[in-house]
Amino acid sequence: MPMARLDKLRIAQPIGFVKRFLNTKVDLGKYDPTQVGLMNENCIAVNENDHVTGQISKMECHLNENGPPLHRAFSLFLFNSNKELLMQKRASSKITFPGFYTNTCCSHPLFCEREMDDTDALGIKKAAQRRALYELGIPEEQLPISLMQYITRVHYKAPSGELWGEHEIDYVLFAQQDVKLNVNKNEVSEVQWVSLENLQDFMDKCMISGTPLTPWFQLITKTQLRNWWSNLHRLNDLCDHKNITRF
């Protein structure tokens, strides 16, 4: 995104942002301080057509009382050479969906030029690379941008308790690579490699043990995940960059 356009969006957002922030009374003292600090990051606010409307803090775009506001996100699905999917359990210190199992890495691109490049979702891929390093310790050279495949976008909304929630245009990214992990325990409590054949068994065991699955992972799994997973060798034929699937 050109810097001139980015500057206009920065100027356009603050009045509404400040108004919402002043009306918000949230006791953050009970949460992990590292996670609270991350709530100051600026996410990318968008409309339902995924057009950028401005910037908004991570905290503001996850408060149910605000909607929550629609913003961009990504869901990375990383497979090894055995076609097993890396699943992570979100740490109990996470503010939204703590203790939930989900796909490899799920987060947000930031409101900055580097992560707002829309060319083949390049900015989204850079955000995924940044967070994969932060959460899972995957070095950038083991997960280069060239390995990431932008599949499609999904639009969903889901609460995480009474206070917090998600409302996202979620970019689905696939990559296949053997990697070394160095898990950040403030983000991830455990990981598992799961085969397509064992996916349902894994999900059933999560249900029996009382370990929830994130809503976006459930929605993607119920629709296209198995089809994409079965066709890792020809994902180019299955990509849909034009449409946004609404849940």
XYZ file of C-alpha atoms in Angstrom:
247
model
C 0.000 0.000 0.000
C 1.489 3.419 -0.956
C 2.731 5.512 1.972
C 0.521 8.477 1.018
C -2.569 6.287 1.274
C -1.287 4.785 4.538
C -0.804 8.250 6.047
C -4.372 9.265 5.151
C -5.718 6.167 6.886
C -3.652 6.915 9.984
C -5.119 10.402 10.149
C -8.662 9.209 9.532
C -8.809 6.741 12.419
C -7.795 8.394 15.736
C -10.958 10.380 16.608
C -13.226 7.342 16.643
C -10.486 5.224 18.192
C -9.986 7.597 21.124
C -13.729 7.848 21.701
C -14.072 4.072 21.891
C -11.047 3.764 24.155
C -12.323 6.365 26.627
C -15.654 4.555 26.857
C -13.962 1.225 27.549
C -13.375 0.143 31.141
C -11.429 -3.097 31.195
C -9.471 -4.384 34.182
C -6.319 -5.740 32.573
C -4.601 -6.376 35.902
C -5.727 -9.997 36.004
C -4.110 -10.833 32.672
C -0.551 -11.789 31.791
C 1.493 -8.561 31.405
C 3.216 -9.707 28.218
C -0.128 -10.446 26.599
C -1.510 -7.117 27.828
C 1.421 -5.337 26.190
C 0.638 -6.994 22.871
C -2.851 -5.483 23.044
C -1.242 -2.146 22.106
C -0.365 -3.398 18.624
C -2.257 -1.709 15.795
C -4.337 -4.038 13.638
C -5.841 -3.345 10.210
C -9.520 -2.360 10.267
C -11.424 -3.358 7.119
C -14.961 -3.387 5.742
C -16.812 -6.527 4.645
C -15.111 -6.359 1.242
C -11.690 -6.366 2.940
C -10.975 -2.742 2.021
C -8.775 -1.021 4.591
C -10.611 1.619 6.631
C -7.939 2.517 9.196
C -5.990 1.269 12.168
C -7.291 -0.024 15.479
C -5.554 -1.425 18.539
C -5.593 -5.148 19.133
C -7.478 -4.524 22.358
C -10.193 -2.429 20.741
C -10.829 -4.858 17.915
C -11.354 -7.742 20.335
C -13.874 -6.162 22.710
C -17.393 -7.516 22.265
C -18.909 -4.179 23.271
C -17.334 -2.647 20.165
C -18.847 -5.192 17.790
C -16.046 -6.366 17.716
C -14.785 -4.264 14.777
C -13.905 -6.185 11.632
C -10.163 -6.548 11.066
C -7.661 -8.611 9.097
C -6.165 -11.835 10.385
C -4.416 -14.917 9.069
C -4.470 -18.645 9.763
C -1.297 -20.513 8.832
C -1.461 -24.269 8.254
C 2.045 -25.767 8.228
C 2.569 -29.353 7.061
C 5.724 -31.459 7.288
C 7.095 -33.776 4.602
C 4.776 -36.522 5.914
C 1.799 -34.224 5.238
C 1.093 -33.896 8.956
C -0.382 -30.610 10.179
C 1.261 -28.777 13.068
C -1.387 -28.012 15.674
C -0.836 -25.791 18.698
C -2.604 -25.388 22.015
C -2.897 -21.729 22.921
C -1.300 -20.932 26.276
C -3.458 -20.283 29.331
C -1.905 -16.798 29.432
C -3.638 -15.812 26.169
C -6.404 -13.241 26.605
C -8.648 -14.637 23.877
C -9.349 -18.355 23.523
C -6.835 -19.504 26.186
C -6.255 -23.250 26.253
C -7.887 -23.811 22.855
C -6.310 -26.065 20.239
C -5.928 -24.530 16.802
C -3.946 -24.679 13.583
C -0.259 -23.837 13.374
C -0.300 -20.066 13.846
C -3.153 -17.551 13.963
C -2.678 -13.831 14.421
C -2.968 -10.415 12.762
C -0.985 -8.369 10.266
C -0.030 -4.994 11.693
C -0.976 -1.570 10.362
C 2.377 -0.886 8.702
C 3.643 -0.726 5.148
C 5.483 -4.055 5.403
C 2.362 -6.010 6.380
C -0.154 -4.114 4.223
C 1.310 -5.086 0.848
C -1.649 -6.679 -0.955
C 0.417 -8.134 -3.808
C -0.386 -11.863 -3.582
C -1.037 -11.261 0.141
C 2.661 -10.517 0.628
C 2.029 -8.427 3.747
C -0.055 -11.218 5.273
C 2.712 -13.737 4.581
C 5.283 -11.481 6.243
C 3.018 -11.238 9.286
C 2.704 -15.030 9.393
C 6.466 -15.390 9.160
C 6.925 -12.908 12.024
C 4.431 -14.657 14.292
C 5.666 -18.181 13.470
C 9.076 -17.078 14.718
C 7.628 -15.412 17.824
C 5.208 -18.182 18.816
C 6.962 -21.321 17.611
C 10.584 -20.274 17.152
C 10.564 -21.178 13.455
C 13.464 -19.297 11.805
C 12.568 -17.218 8.766
C 14.970 -19.209 6.595
C 12.988 -22.372 7.403
C 9.693 -20.704 6.512
C 10.454 -18.393 3.578
C 7.709 -16.318 2.008
C 8.108 -18.291 -1.212
C 6.806 -21.440 0.509
C 3.563 -19.859 1.688
C 0.481 -20.308 -0.448
C -2.416 -17.876 -0.052
C -5.536 -20.035 -0.440
C -8.574 -17.857 0.260
C -10.307 -15.604 2.813
C -13.050 -16.347 5.318
C -15.206 -13.926 7.309
C -16.386 -15.054 10.726
C -17.386 -13.701 14.127
C -17.085 -15.544 17.451
C -17.138 -14.617 21.151
C -14.448 -15.614 23.645
C -16.436 -15.217 26.838
C -18.522 -12.149 27.645
C -15.787 -9.523 27.295
C -13.680 -10.600 24.324
C -14.333 -11.882 20.827
C -13.165 -12.123 17.223
C -14.525 -10.591 14.024
C -12.120 -11.201 11.199
C -11.416 -11.408 7.514
C -9.084 -14.371 7.886
C -6.485 -15.151 5.205
C -5.850 -18.896 4.935
C -2.186 -19.707 4.261
C -0.652 -23.134 3.582
C 3.013 -24.150 3.680
C 4.835 -27.474 3.630
C 8.262 -27.690 5.221
C 10.131 -29.618 7.893
C 11.025 -27.147 10.629
C 12.662 -26.996 14.040
C 10.517 -25.636 16.858
C 11.442 -23.553 19.890
C 8.044 -22.904 21.427
C 7.285 -19.659 23.286
C 5.436 -20.932 26.374
C 3.757 -17.562 26.849
C 1.982 -18.218 23.552
C 1.804 -21.982 23.128
C 1.486 -24.663 25.810
C 1.905 -27.720 23.569
C 2.063 -28.813 19.936
C 1.133 -31.932 17.982
C 1.672 -33.110 14.430
C -1.607 -34.558 13.151
C -2.208 -36.571 9.976
C -5.305 -36.152 7.845
C -6.279 -39.725 8.685
C -6.074 -38.973 12.416
C -7.677 -35.521 12.318
C -11.136 -36.650 13.384
C -9.674 -38.817 16.146
C -7.638 -35.838 17.366
C -10.726 -33.632 17.392
C -12.765 -36.307 19.183
C -10.093 -36.655 21.864
C -10.083 -32.893 22.355
C -13.837 -32.990 22.876
C -13.650 -35.898 25.334
C -10.879 -34.222 27.341
C -12.718 -30.904 27.432
C -10.101 -29.135 25.307
C -11.957 -26.752 22.968
C -11.033 -26.023 19.366
C -10.928 -22.441 18.112
C -14.030 -21.420 16.153
C -12.101 -20.438 13.029
C -10.361 -23.829 12.932
C -13.692 -25.607 13.325
C -15.287 -23.567 10.534
C -12.398 -24.102 8.129
C -12.314 -27.814 8.991
C -16.045 -28.233 8.355
C -15.741 -26.693 4.902
C -12.569 -26.976 2.812
C -9.654 -28.093 5.005
C -9.779 -31.782 4.116
C -10.015 -31.023 0.406
C -7.045 -28.648 0.511
C -5.077 -31.050 2.690
C -5.669 -33.925 0.256
C -4.385 -31.795 -2.609
C -1.215 -30.195 -1.281
C 0.419 -31.031 -4.611
C -2.022 -28.870 -6.612
C -3.134 -26.039 -4.361
C -2.838 -23.555 -7.225
C -5.934 -25.141 -8.745
C -7.935 -24.679 -5.535
C -7.120 -21.091 -4.599
C -9.911 -18.513 -4.586
C -8.654 -14.953 -4.178
C -11.818 -13.337 -5.510
C -14.465 -14.490 -3.057
C -14.728 -14.275 0.729
C -16.502 -17.199 2.392
C -18.977 -15.881 4.979
C -19.787 -17.857 8.115
